Short mmCIF file of C-alpha atoms in Angstrom, two decimals:
data_model
loop_
_atom_site.label_atom_id
_atom_site.label_comp_id
_atom_site.label_asym_id
_atom_site.label_seq_id
_atom_site.Cartn_x
_atom_site.Cartn_y
_atom_site.Cartn_z
CA UNK A 5 15.14 20.71 -18.03
CA UNK A 6 18.64 22.04 -18.38
CA UNK A 7 21.33 22.64 -15.76
CA UNK A 8 19.59 25.88 -14.75
CA UNK A 9 16.18 24.20 -14.36
CA UNK A 10 14.87 25.92 -17.48
CA UNK A 11 12.26 23.84 -19.23
CA UNK A 12 13.98 23.20 -22.55
CA UNK A 13 11.14 21.20 -24.10
CA UNK A 14 7.61 21.10 -22.68
CA UNK A 15 5.72 17.89 -22.06
CA UNK A 16 4.86 15.66 -24.99
CA UNK A 17 3.38 12.21 -25.36
CA UNK A 18 6.34 9.96 -26.14
CA UNK A 19 7.22 6.29 -25.87
CA UNK A 20 10.25 4.88 -24.09
CA UNK A 21 10.15 1.56 -25.92
CA UNK A 22 8.48 -0.08 -28.89
CA UNK A 23 6.40 -2.43 -26.72
CA UNK A 24 3.17 -0.90 -28.00
CA UNK A 25 4.33 0.22 -31.44
CA UNK A 26 2.04 -2.25 -33.15
CA UNK A 27 -0.88 -0.72 -31.30
CA UNK A 28 0.11 2.93 -31.52
CA UNK A 29 1.92 3.06 -34.82
CA UNK A 30 4.66 5.09 -33.11
CA UNK A 31 8.29 4.08 -32.70
CA UNK A 32 10.34 5.35 -29.79
CA UNK A 33 13.45 5.83 -31.89
CA UNK A 34 12.83 9.46 -32.97
CA UNK A 35 12.36 10.62 -29.42
CA UNK A 36 15.30 8.61 -28.13
CA UNK A 37 17.51 10.22 -30.79
CA UNK A 38 16.18 13.66 -29.79
CA UNK A 39 17.09 13.04 -26.16
CA UNK A 40 20.56 11.78 -27.08
CA UNK A 41 21.22 14.80 -29.31
CA UNK A 42 20.17 17.16 -26.52
CA UNK A 43 22.25 15.41 -23.84
CA UNK A 44 25.37 15.07 -25.97
CA UNK A 45 25.23 18.08 -28.29
CA UNK A 46 22.71 20.43 -26.69
CA UNK A 47 20.50 20.27 -29.78
CA UNK A 48 16.80 20.86 -29.26
CA UNK A 49 14.04 19.98 -31.73
CA UNK A 50 12.02 22.72 -33.42
CA UNK A 51 8.91 21.92 -31.41
CA UNK A 52 10.73 22.73 -28.15
CA UNK A 53 9.57 26.35 -28.38
CA UNK A 54 5.93 25.28 -28.24
CA UNK A 55 3.90 27.21 -25.65
CA UNK A 56 1.68 25.06 -23.47
CA UNK A 57 -1.55 26.75 -22.47
CA UNK A 58 -2.75 26.55 -18.88
CA UNK A 59 -5.95 24.69 -18.00
CA UNK A 60 -9.21 26.59 -18.40
CA UNK A 61 -11.67 26.77 -15.50
CA UNK A 62 -13.68 23.74 -16.68
CA UNK A 63 -10.51 21.65 -16.84
CA UNK A 64 -9.48 22.76 -13.37
CA UNK A 65 -12.94 22.02 -11.97
CA UNK A 66 -12.87 18.63 -13.69
CA UNK A 67 -9.64 17.75 -11.89
CA UNK A 68 -11.10 18.83 -8.57
CA UNK A 69 -14.19 16.68 -9.09
CA UNK A 70 -11.94 13.79 -10.10
CA UNK A 71 -9.84 14.37 -6.97
CA UNK A 72 -12.96 13.94 -4.82
CA UNK A 73 -14.14 10.97 -6.88
CA UNK A 74 -10.80 9.19 -6.57
CA UNK A 75 -10.96 9.63 -2.79
CA UNK A 76 -14.60 8.68 -2.31
CA UNK A 77 -15.58 6.74 -5.48
CA UNK A 78 -18.51 9.15 -5.76
CA UNK A 79 -20.26 8.49 -9.07
CA UNK A 80 -21.64 12.06 -9.04
CA UNK A 81 -18.13 13.52 -9.02
CA UNK A 82 -16.89 11.04 -11.67
CA UNK A 83 -19.75 12.20 -13.91
CA UNK A 84 -19.12 15.90 -13.24
CA UNK A 85 -15.42 15.46 -14.03
CA UNK A 86 -16.19 13.70 -17.30
CA UNK A 87 -18.80 16.31 -18.29
CA UNK A 88 -16.29 19.12 -17.80
CA UNK A 89 -13.36 17.40 -19.54
CA UNK A 90 -14.86 14.71 -21.80
CA UNK A 91 -11.70 14.11 -23.84
CA UNK A 92 -9.10 14.26 -21.06
CA UNK A 93 -7.37 10.89 -20.67
CA UNK A 94 -6.08 11.91 -17.25
CA UNK A 95 -9.66 11.98 -16.08
CA UNK A 96 -11.82 9.84 -18.34
CA UNK A 97 -9.45 6.92 -18.90
CA UNK A 98 -8.10 7.05 -15.36
CA UNK A 99 -11.71 6.86 -14.13
CA UNK A 100 -12.40 3.63 -15.98
CA UNK A 101 -10.71 1.15 -13.58
CA UNK A 102 -11.95 3.14 -10.57
CA UNK A 103 -15.54 2.79 -11.84
CA UNK A 104 -15.19 -0.91 -12.61
CA UNK A 105 -14.49 -0.38 -16.30
CA UNK A 106 -11.66 -1.56 -18.53
CA UNK A 107 -9.08 1.07 -19.58
CA UNK A 108 -8.11 -1.23 -22.47
CA UNK A 109 -11.68 -2.14 -23.42
CA UNK A 110 -14.44 -0.89 -25.68
CA UNK A 111 -14.97 2.29 -23.69
CA UNK A 112 -11.33 3.24 -24.14
CA UNK A 113 -11.52 2.81 -27.90
CA UNK A 114 -14.70 4.91 -27.93
CA UNK A 115 -12.87 7.62 -26.02
CA UNK A 116 -9.89 7.42 -28.37
CA UNK A 117 -12.12 7.76 -31.41
CA UNK A 118 -13.82 10.85 -29.96
CA UNK A 119 -10.39 12.23 -29.04
CA UNK A 120 -9.06 11.74 -32.57
CA UNK A 121 -12.17 13.21 -34.15
CA UNK A 122 -11.73 16.31 -31.96
CA UNK A 123 -8.17 16.82 -33.26
CA UNK A 124 -6.34 15.12 -30.39
CA UNK A 125 -6.49 18.03 -27.90
CA UNK A 126 -3.59 17.94 -25.43
CA UNK A 127 -1.87 20.36 -23.05
CA UNK A 128 1.56 19.74 -24.45
CA UNK A 129 3.43 19.53 -27.74
CA UNK A 130 0.98 18.24 -30.35
CA UNK A 131 2.02 15.20 -32.33
CA UNK A 132 0.63 13.20 -35.16
CA UNK A 133 -2.14 10.97 -33.95
CA UNK A 134 -1.48 7.28 -34.15
CA UNK A 135 -3.81 5.14 -36.17
CA UNK A 136 -5.77 3.30 -33.56
CA UNK A 137 -9.30 2.05 -33.79
CA UNK A 138 -11.64 -0.62 -32.57
CA UNK A 139 -10.69 -2.94 -35.43
CA UNK A 140 -6.91 -2.44 -35.28
CA UNK B 8 -18.83 5.62 1.08
CA UNK B 9 -17.90 7.10 4.42
CA UNK B 10 -19.81 10.23 5.38
CA UNK B 11 -17.87 12.89 7.23
CA UNK B 12 -19.16 14.36 10.44
CA UNK B 13 -20.34 17.92 9.91
CA UNK B 14 -17.82 19.01 12.51
CA UNK B 15 -14.97 18.12 10.15
CA UNK B 16 -13.69 19.18 6.78
CA UNK B 17 -11.45 17.01 4.65
CA UNK B 18 -9.31 19.12 2.33
CA UNK B 19 -7.93 17.43 -0.77
CA UNK B 20 -4.94 19.00 -2.46
CA UNK B 21 -1.82 17.04 -3.40
CA UNK B 22 -2.26 15.64 0.11
CA UNK B 23 -5.23 15.00 2.35
CA UNK B 24 -5.90 17.09 5.45
CA UNK B 25 -8.60 16.51 8.05
CA UNK B 26 -9.47 19.52 10.15
CA UNK B 27 -12.10 20.63 12.59
CA UNK B 28 -14.74 22.83 11.01
CA UNK B 29 -17.86 24.71 11.98
CA UNK B 30 -20.45 24.80 9.23
CA UNK B 31 -22.62 27.86 8.72
CA UNK B 32 -25.06 28.06 5.82
CA UNK B 33 -23.21 25.28 4.03
CA UNK B 34 -19.87 27.08 4.37
CA UNK B 35 -17.09 25.56 6.44
CA UNK B 36 -15.19 27.71 8.93
CA UNK B 37 -11.87 26.25 10.02
CA UNK B 38 -9.27 27.13 12.63
CA UNK B 39 -6.99 29.80 11.22
CA UNK B 40 -4.04 27.81 12.52
CA UNK B 41 -5.02 24.93 10.18
CA UNK B 42 -4.88 27.07 7.03
CA UNK B 43 -1.11 27.02 6.65
CA UNK B 44 -0.65 23.26 6.52
CA UNK B 45 -3.41 22.61 4.00
CA UNK B 46 -3.07 25.62 1.68
CA UNK B 47 0.55 26.63 2.19
CA UNK B 48 -0.39 30.22 3.13
CA UNK B 49 -0.66 31.37 6.74
CA UNK B 50 -3.00 33.96 8.17
CA UNK B 51 -1.01 36.76 9.78
CA UNK B 52 -1.91 40.31 10.89
CA UNK B 53 -0.67 41.61 7.51
CA UNK B 54 -2.80 39.13 5.55
CA UNK B 55 -2.34 35.72 3.95
CA UNK B 56 1.39 35.09 3.77
CA UNK B 57 3.79 32.62 2.20
CA UNK B 58 7.54 33.13 2.53
CA UNK B 59 8.08 36.84 1.86
CA UNK B 60 4.79 37.40 0.04
CA UNK B 61 1.56 38.58 1.64
CA UNK B 62 -1.92 39.17 0.22
CA UNK B 63 -4.10 41.60 2.18
CA UNK B 64 -6.98 39.76 3.80
CA UNK B 65 -9.66 40.80 6.24
CA UNK B 66 -11.75 37.93 7.64
CA UNK B 67 -15.47 38.26 6.95
CA UNK B 68 -16.38 36.89 10.35
CA UNK B 69 -15.37 37.81 13.89
CA UNK B 70 -11.54 37.80 13.80
CA UNK B 71 -11.40 36.91 17.48
CA UNK B 72 -13.27 33.63 16.95
CA UNK B 73 -10.13 31.85 15.79
CA UNK B 74 -12.05 30.48 12.80
CA UNK B 75 -12.01 31.68 9.20
CA UNK B 76 -14.23 31.13 6.18
CA UNK B 77 -12.38 28.43 4.25
CA UNK B 78 -13.97 29.22 0.87
CA UNK B 79 -13.29 32.94 1.26
CA UNK B 80 -9.63 32.14 1.95
CA UNK B 81 -9.30 29.92 -1.13
CA UNK B 82 -11.06 32.50 -3.30
CA UNK B 83 -8.77 35.26 -2.02
CA UNK B 84 -5.74 33.15 -2.91
CA UNK B 85 -7.17 32.47 -6.38
CA UNK B 86 -7.43 28.74 -5.72
CA UNK B 87 -10.36 27.09 -7.49
CA UNK B 88 -12.30 24.69 -5.32
CA UNK B 89 -15.10 22.16 -5.37
CA UNK B 90 -17.00 21.71 -2.13
CA UNK B 91 -19.20 18.73 -1.33
CA UNK B 92 -21.22 19.72 1.72
CA UNK B 93 -22.78 16.30 2.22
CA UNK B 94 -19.42 14.54 2.25
CA UNK B 95 -17.66 17.34 4.14
CA UNK B 96 -15.00 17.52 1.43
CA UNK B 97 -13.25 20.34 -0.37
CA UNK B 98 -10.87 19.80 -3.28
CA UNK B 99 -8.59 22.78 -3.84
CA UNK B 100 -6.27 23.63 -6.73
CA UNK B 101 -3.32 24.93 -4.74
CA UNK B 102 -0.98 24.60 -7.73
CA UNK B 103 -2.57 27.29 -9.90
CA UNK B 104 0.09 29.95 -9.23
CA UNK B 105 2.95 27.48 -9.51
CA UNK B 106 1.56 26.01 -12.72
CA UNK B 107 0.89 29.29 -14.51
CA UNK B 108 4.29 30.63 -13.48
CA UNK B 109 6.11 27.54 -14.76
CA UNK B 110 4.22 27.62 -18.06
CA UNK B 111 4.92 31.33 -18.56
CA UNK B 112 8.54 31.51 -17.38
CA UNK B 113 9.52 27.95 -18.36
CA UNK B 114 11.31 27.60 -15.07
CA UNK B 115 10.84 24.22 -13.39
CA UNK B 116 9.49 24.49 -9.85
CA UNK B 117 11.43 22.62 -7.20
CA UNK B 118 9.06 19.68 -7.04
CA UNK B 119 9.48 16.92 -4.48
CA UNK B 120 8.60 13.32 -5.29
CA UNK B 121 9.10 9.98 -3.51
CA UNK B 122 11.39 7.28 -4.90
CA UNK B 123 10.41 3.60 -4.97
CA UNK B 124 11.35 3.31 -1.29
CA UNK B 125 9.23 6.32 -0.32
CA UNK B 126 12.24 8.56 0.22
CA UNK B 127 11.48 12.13 -0.87
CA UNK B 128 13.76 13.79 -3.41
CA UNK B 129 13.77 17.38 -4.62
CA UNK B 130 14.50 18.43 -8.17
CA UNK B 131 17.20 20.68 -6.74
CA UNK B 132 19.28 17.58 -5.98
CA UNK B 133 20.08 17.56 -9.70
CA UNK B 134 20.13 21.34 -10.19
CA UNK B 135 23.42 21.34 -12.09
CA UNK B 136 22.47 18.50 -14.42
CA UNK B 137 20.19 17.98 -17.39
CA UNK B 138 16.96 16.31 -16.37
CA UNK B 139 14.33 14.29 -18.28
CA UNK B 140 11.03 14.03 -16.40
CA UNK B 141 9.02 10.95 -17.30
CA UNK B 142 5.41 10.64 -16.18
CA UNK B 143 3.49 7.49 -16.99
CA UNK B 144 0.54 5.47 -15.86
CA UNK B 145 0.02 1.74 -15.78
CA UNK B 146 -3.75 2.42 -16.08
#
Protein backbone atom coordinates (compact mmCIF):
# COMPACT_ATOMS: atom_id res chain seq x y z
CA UNK A 1 0.00 0.00 0.00
CA UNK A 2 1.33 3.40 -0.89
CA UNK A 3 1.34 6.64 1.10
CA UNK A 4 -2.32 7.20 0.16
CA UNK A 5 -3.38 3.70 1.26
CA UNK A 6 -3.90 2.62 -2.34
CA UNK A 7 -3.26 -1.07 -2.79
CA UNK A 8 -0.31 -0.97 -5.19
CA UNK A 9 0.05 -4.74 -5.53
CA UNK A 10 -2.61 -7.23 -4.40
CA UNK A 11 -1.85 -10.22 -2.23
CA UNK A 12 0.46 -12.92 -3.54
CA UNK A 13 2.07 -15.99 -2.06
CA UNK A 14 5.67 -14.98 -1.41
CA UNK A 15 8.54 -16.08 0.81
CA UNK A 16 10.47 -13.85 3.18
CA UNK A 17 13.46 -16.16 3.41
CA UNK A 18 14.91 -19.22 1.72
CA UNK A 19 14.28 -21.47 4.73
CA UNK A 20 11.93 -23.67 2.71
CA UNK A 21 13.41 -23.16 -0.74
CA UNK A 22 14.48 -26.78 -0.95
CA UNK A 23 10.91 -27.80 -0.31
CA UNK A 24 9.13 -25.19 -2.41
CA UNK A 25 11.60 -24.63 -5.20
CA UNK A 26 11.08 -20.88 -4.75
CA UNK A 27 13.72 -18.35 -3.74
CA UNK A 28 12.77 -15.20 -1.88
CA UNK A 29 15.22 -13.05 -3.81
CA UNK A 30 12.91 -12.00 -6.68
CA UNK A 31 10.26 -10.75 -4.32
CA UNK A 32 12.76 -9.03 -2.05
CA UNK A 33 14.17 -7.20 -5.08
CA UNK A 34 10.64 -6.21 -6.12
CA UNK A 35 9.96 -4.74 -2.69
CA UNK A 36 13.26 -2.85 -2.67
CA UNK A 37 12.62 -1.42 -6.15
CA UNK A 38 9.17 -0.24 -5.09
CA UNK A 39 10.36 1.32 -1.82
CA UNK A 40 13.39 3.04 -3.33
CA UNK A 41 12.33 3.80 -6.90
CA UNK A 42 8.55 3.44 -6.90
CA UNK A 43 8.74 0.67 -9.49
CA UNK A 44 5.93 -1.86 -9.51
CA UNK A 45 6.01 -5.26 -11.21
CA UNK A 46 3.73 -5.98 -14.18
CA UNK A 47 1.54 -8.31 -12.16
CA UNK A 48 0.60 -5.48 -9.78
CA UNK A 49 -2.41 -4.62 -11.95
CA UNK A 50 -3.91 -8.06 -11.39
CA UNK A 51 -7.55 -7.95 -10.31
CA UNK A 52 -8.40 -10.21 -7.40
CA UNK A 53 -11.90 -11.66 -7.57
CA UNK A 54 -14.08 -11.69 -4.48
CA UNK A 55 -15.12 -14.97 -2.86
CA UNK A 56 -18.13 -16.73 -4.32
CA UNK A 57 -21.00 -17.78 -2.06
CA UNK A 58 -19.63 -21.30 -1.51
CA UNK A 59 -16.29 -19.87 -0.41
CA UNK A 60 -17.99 -17.46 1.97
CA UNK A 61 -20.16 -20.22 3.42
CA UNK A 62 -17.06 -22.40 3.79
CA UNK A 63 -15.38 -19.73 5.88
CA UNK A 64 -18.46 -19.38 8.06
CA UNK A 65 -18.61 -23.13 8.66
CA UNK A 66 -14.89 -23.09 9.44
CA UNK A 67 -15.45 -20.19 11.84
CA UNK A 68 -17.96 -22.30 13.78
CA UNK A 69 -15.74 -25.37 13.59
CA UNK A 70 -12.72 -23.51 14.92
CA UNK A 71 -14.80 -22.31 17.86
CA UNK A 72 -16.54 -25.59 18.65
CA UNK A 73 -14.38 -28.30 16.97
CA UNK A 74 -17.60 -29.51 15.35
CA UNK A 75 -16.71 -32.23 12.85
CA UNK A 76 -19.92 -31.50 10.91
CA UNK A 77 -18.84 -27.91 10.27
CA UNK A 78 -15.26 -28.96 9.41
CA UNK A 79 -16.71 -31.32 6.79
CA UNK A 80 -19.12 -28.72 5.40
CA UNK A 81 -16.30 -26.19 5.10
CA UNK A 82 -14.09 -28.66 3.25
CA UNK A 83 -16.94 -29.73 0.93
CA UNK A 84 -17.57 -26.11 -0.07
CA UNK A 85 -13.90 -25.14 -0.51
CA UNK A 86 -11.96 -28.39 -1.03
CA UNK A 87 -8.78 -26.74 -2.33
CA UNK A 88 -8.60 -23.76 0.03
CA UNK A 89 -5.49 -23.98 2.22
CA UNK A 90 -6.95 -21.41 4.61
CA UNK A 91 -9.64 -23.93 5.44
CA UNK A 92 -8.45 -27.43 4.60
CA UNK A 93 -4.86 -27.18 5.77
CA UNK A 94 -5.74 -24.99 8.73
CA UNK A 95 -8.29 -27.64 9.75
CA UNK A 96 -5.70 -30.39 9.90
CA UNK A 97 -4.12 -29.61 13.30
CA UNK A 98 -7.54 -28.71 14.74
CA UNK A 99 -8.85 -32.16 13.72
CA UNK A 100 -5.81 -34.00 15.07
CA UNK A 101 -4.09 -34.24 11.69
CA UNK A 102 -0.63 -33.21 10.54
CA UNK A 103 -0.40 -30.09 8.34
CA UNK A 104 3.01 -31.33 7.16
CA UNK A 105 1.95 -34.95 6.72
CA UNK A 106 0.50 -37.19 4.05
CA UNK A 107 -2.85 -35.41 4.00
CA UNK A 108 -1.13 -32.11 3.24
CA UNK A 109 0.74 -33.58 0.30
CA UNK A 110 -2.54 -35.08 -0.96
CA UNK A 111 -4.13 -31.65 -0.74
CA UNK A 112 -1.19 -30.03 -2.51
CA UNK A 113 -1.36 -32.55 -5.33
CA UNK A 114 -5.09 -31.91 -5.82
CA UNK A 115 -4.40 -28.17 -5.67
CA UNK A 116 -1.71 -28.37 -8.33
CA UNK A 117 -3.82 -30.59 -10.56
CA UNK A 118 -6.62 -28.01 -10.36
CA UNK A 119 -4.28 -25.25 -11.61
CA UNK A 120 -3.35 -23.81 -8.20
CA UNK A 121 -6.51 -21.71 -7.67
CA UNK A 122 -5.86 -18.69 -5.43
CA UNK A 123 -7.53 -15.37 -4.66
CA UNK A 124 -4.46 -13.33 -5.38
CA UNK A 125 -1.74 -12.89 -7.98
CA UNK A 126 -1.15 -16.29 -9.59
CA UNK A 127 2.40 -17.59 -9.60
CA UNK A 128 4.19 -20.57 -10.96
CA UNK A 129 3.51 -23.59 -8.84
CA UNK A 130 6.47 -25.01 -7.01
CA UNK A 131 7.44 -28.58 -7.66
CA UNK A 132 6.34 -30.34 -4.54
CA UNK A 133 5.21 -33.90 -4.19
CA UNK A 134 5.06 -36.80 -1.82
CA UNK A 135 8.46 -38.07 -2.95
CA UNK A 136 10.29 -34.71 -2.96
CA UNK B 1 -18.50 -29.59 23.00
CA UNK B 2 -20.45 -27.11 25.05
CA UNK B 3 -24.10 -26.76 24.13
CA UNK B 4 -25.57 -23.28 24.34
CA UNK B 5 -28.77 -22.63 26.22
CA UNK B 6 -31.61 -21.92 23.82
CA UNK B 7 -32.03 -18.56 25.53
CA UNK B 8 -28.69 -17.41 24.11
CA UNK B 9 -27.13 -16.81 20.74
CA UNK B 10 -23.40 -16.74 20.19
CA UNK B 11 -22.50 -14.61 17.17
CA UNK B 12 -19.16 -15.27 15.50
CA UNK B 13 -17.69 -12.54 13.35
CA UNK B 14 -14.11 -11.31 13.71
CA UNK B 15 -15.01 -11.36 17.41
CA UNK B 16 -17.35 -13.43 19.54
CA UNK B 17 -20.53 -11.99 21.01
CA UNK B 18 -22.91 -13.71 23.42
CA UNK B 19 -26.38 -12.25 23.55
CA UNK B 20 -29.77 -13.10 24.92
CA UNK B 21 -32.10 -14.55 22.33
CA UNK B 22 -35.63 -15.81 22.02
CA UNK B 23 -35.99 -18.67 19.56
CA UNK B 24 -39.08 -19.00 17.42
CA UNK B 25 -39.36 -21.71 14.78
CA UNK B 26 -35.60 -22.16 14.81
CA UNK B 27 -34.99 -18.45 14.26
CA UNK B 28 -33.26 -16.37 16.92
CA UNK B 29 -34.71 -13.02 17.93
CA UNK B 30 -32.25 -10.77 19.76
CA UNK B 31 -32.48 -7.46 21.58
CA UNK B 32 -32.30 -4.66 19.04
CA UNK B 33 -29.81 -2.92 21.31
CA UNK B 34 -27.40 -5.87 20.84
CA UNK B 35 -27.34 -5.58 17.04
CA UNK B 36 -24.91 -2.68 16.88
CA UNK B 37 -22.06 -4.27 18.80
CA UNK B 38 -22.12 -7.57 16.92
CA UNK B 39 -22.89 -6.42 13.37
CA UNK B 40 -21.67 -2.83 13.38
CA UNK B 41 -25.05 -1.48 12.22
CA UNK B 42 -27.61 -0.05 14.64
CA UNK B 43 -31.36 -0.19 14.39
CA UNK B 44 -32.80 3.33 14.32
CA UNK B 45 -36.20 4.75 13.32
CA UNK B 46 -34.83 5.43 9.82
CA UNK B 47 -33.54 1.86 9.41
CA UNK B 48 -30.26 0.02 9.91
CA UNK B 49 -27.55 2.65 10.22
CA UNK B 50 -23.78 2.86 10.31
CA UNK B 51 -22.06 6.24 10.45
CA UNK B 52 -23.93 8.39 7.91
CA UNK B 53 -25.42 5.49 5.96
CA UNK B 54 -28.84 3.96 6.56
CA UNK B 55 -30.65 1.04 4.93
CA UNK B 56 -34.44 1.10 5.20
CA UNK B 57 -35.64 -1.70 7.45
CA UNK B 58 -39.01 -2.62 8.86
CA UNK B 59 -38.95 -5.36 11.50
CA UNK B 60 -41.05 -8.40 10.61
CA UNK B 61 -42.20 -8.85 14.19
CA UNK B 62 -43.81 -6.52 16.71
CA UNK B 63 -41.51 -3.47 16.78
CA UNK B 64 -42.48 -2.74 20.37
CA UNK B 65 -41.15 -6.08 21.61
CA UNK B 66 -37.59 -4.81 21.69
CA UNK B 67 -36.45 -7.93 19.83
CA UNK B 68 -35.61 -8.33 16.15
CA UNK B 69 -35.20 -11.29 13.82
CA UNK B 70 -31.42 -11.74 13.70
CA UNK B 71 -31.37 -13.61 10.37
CA UNK B 72 -33.64 -11.03 8.73
CA UNK B 73 -31.25 -8.29 9.87
CA UNK B 74 -28.18 -10.06 8.48
CA UNK B 75 -29.98 -10.79 5.20
CA UNK B 76 -31.05 -7.15 4.88
CA UNK B 77 -27.45 -6.05 5.37
CA UNK B 78 -26.28 -8.56 2.76
CA UNK B 79 -24.23 -10.50 5.29
CA UNK B 80 -24.05 -14.23 4.58
CA UNK B 81 -24.56 -16.39 7.63
CA UNK B 82 -24.50 -19.96 8.83
CA UNK B 83 -26.77 -20.78 11.75
CA UNK B 84 -26.43 -23.86 13.94
CA UNK B 85 -29.65 -24.08 15.91
CA UNK B 86 -28.50 -26.96 18.11
CA UNK B 87 -25.36 -25.14 19.19
CA UNK B 88 -27.05 -21.73 19.36
CA UNK B 89 -24.38 -20.28 17.07
CA UNK B 90 -24.43 -17.95 14.11
CA UNK B 91 -21.36 -17.16 12.02
CA UNK B 92 -21.76 -13.94 10.03
CA UNK B 93 -19.66 -12.48 7.22
CA UNK B 94 -19.69 -8.85 8.30
CA UNK B 95 -16.74 -8.00 6.04
CA UNK B 96 -18.51 -8.54 2.72
CA UNK B 97 -19.03 -4.83 1.96
CA UNK B 98 -15.55 -3.87 3.14
CA UNK B 99 -13.94 -6.69 1.17
CA UNK B 100 -15.74 -6.06 -2.13
CA UNK B 101 -15.10 -2.33 -1.85
CA UNK B 102 -11.37 -2.82 -1.22
CA UNK B 103 -11.06 -5.27 -4.11
CA UNK B 104 -12.91 -2.95 -6.49
CA UNK B 105 -11.43 0.41 -5.46
CA UNK B 106 -8.02 -0.92 -4.36
CA UNK B 107 -8.20 1.31 -1.32
CA UNK B 108 -6.97 -0.31 1.88
CA UNK B 109 -9.55 -0.23 4.68
CA UNK B 110 -8.34 1.15 7.98
CA UNK B 111 -7.84 -2.23 9.61
CA UNK B 112 -6.89 -2.56 13.27
CA UNK B 113 -4.62 -5.36 14.47
CA UNK B 114 -2.89 -6.15 17.78
CA UNK B 115 0.90 -6.09 18.13
CA UNK B 116 2.82 -8.79 20.00
CA UNK B 117 1.91 -7.11 23.30
CA UNK B 118 -1.80 -6.99 22.44
CA UNK B 119 -1.76 -3.25 21.80
CA UNK B 120 -4.11 -2.35 18.95
CA UNK B 121 -2.75 -0.40 15.99
CA UNK B 122 -4.60 1.09 13.05
CA UNK B 123 -3.28 1.19 9.52
CA UNK B 124 -3.84 4.94 9.62
CA UNK B 125 -0.87 5.25 11.99
CA UNK B 126 1.28 4.80 8.89
CA UNK B 127 -1.00 6.64 6.46
CA UNK B 128 1.79 8.74 4.97
CA UNK B 129 4.18 5.83 4.49
CA UNK B 130 4.52 2.87 2.18
CA UNK B 131 3.28 -0.31 3.82
CA UNK B 132 3.94 -4.03 3.19
CA UNK B 133 1.33 -6.27 4.81
CA UNK B 134 2.62 -9.74 5.61
CA UNK B 135 0.19 -12.48 6.60
CA UNK B 136 1.54 -15.89 7.53
CA UNK B 137 0.64 -18.98 9.47
CA UNK B 138 2.80 -21.29 11.51
CA UNK B 139 0.26 -24.06 10.75
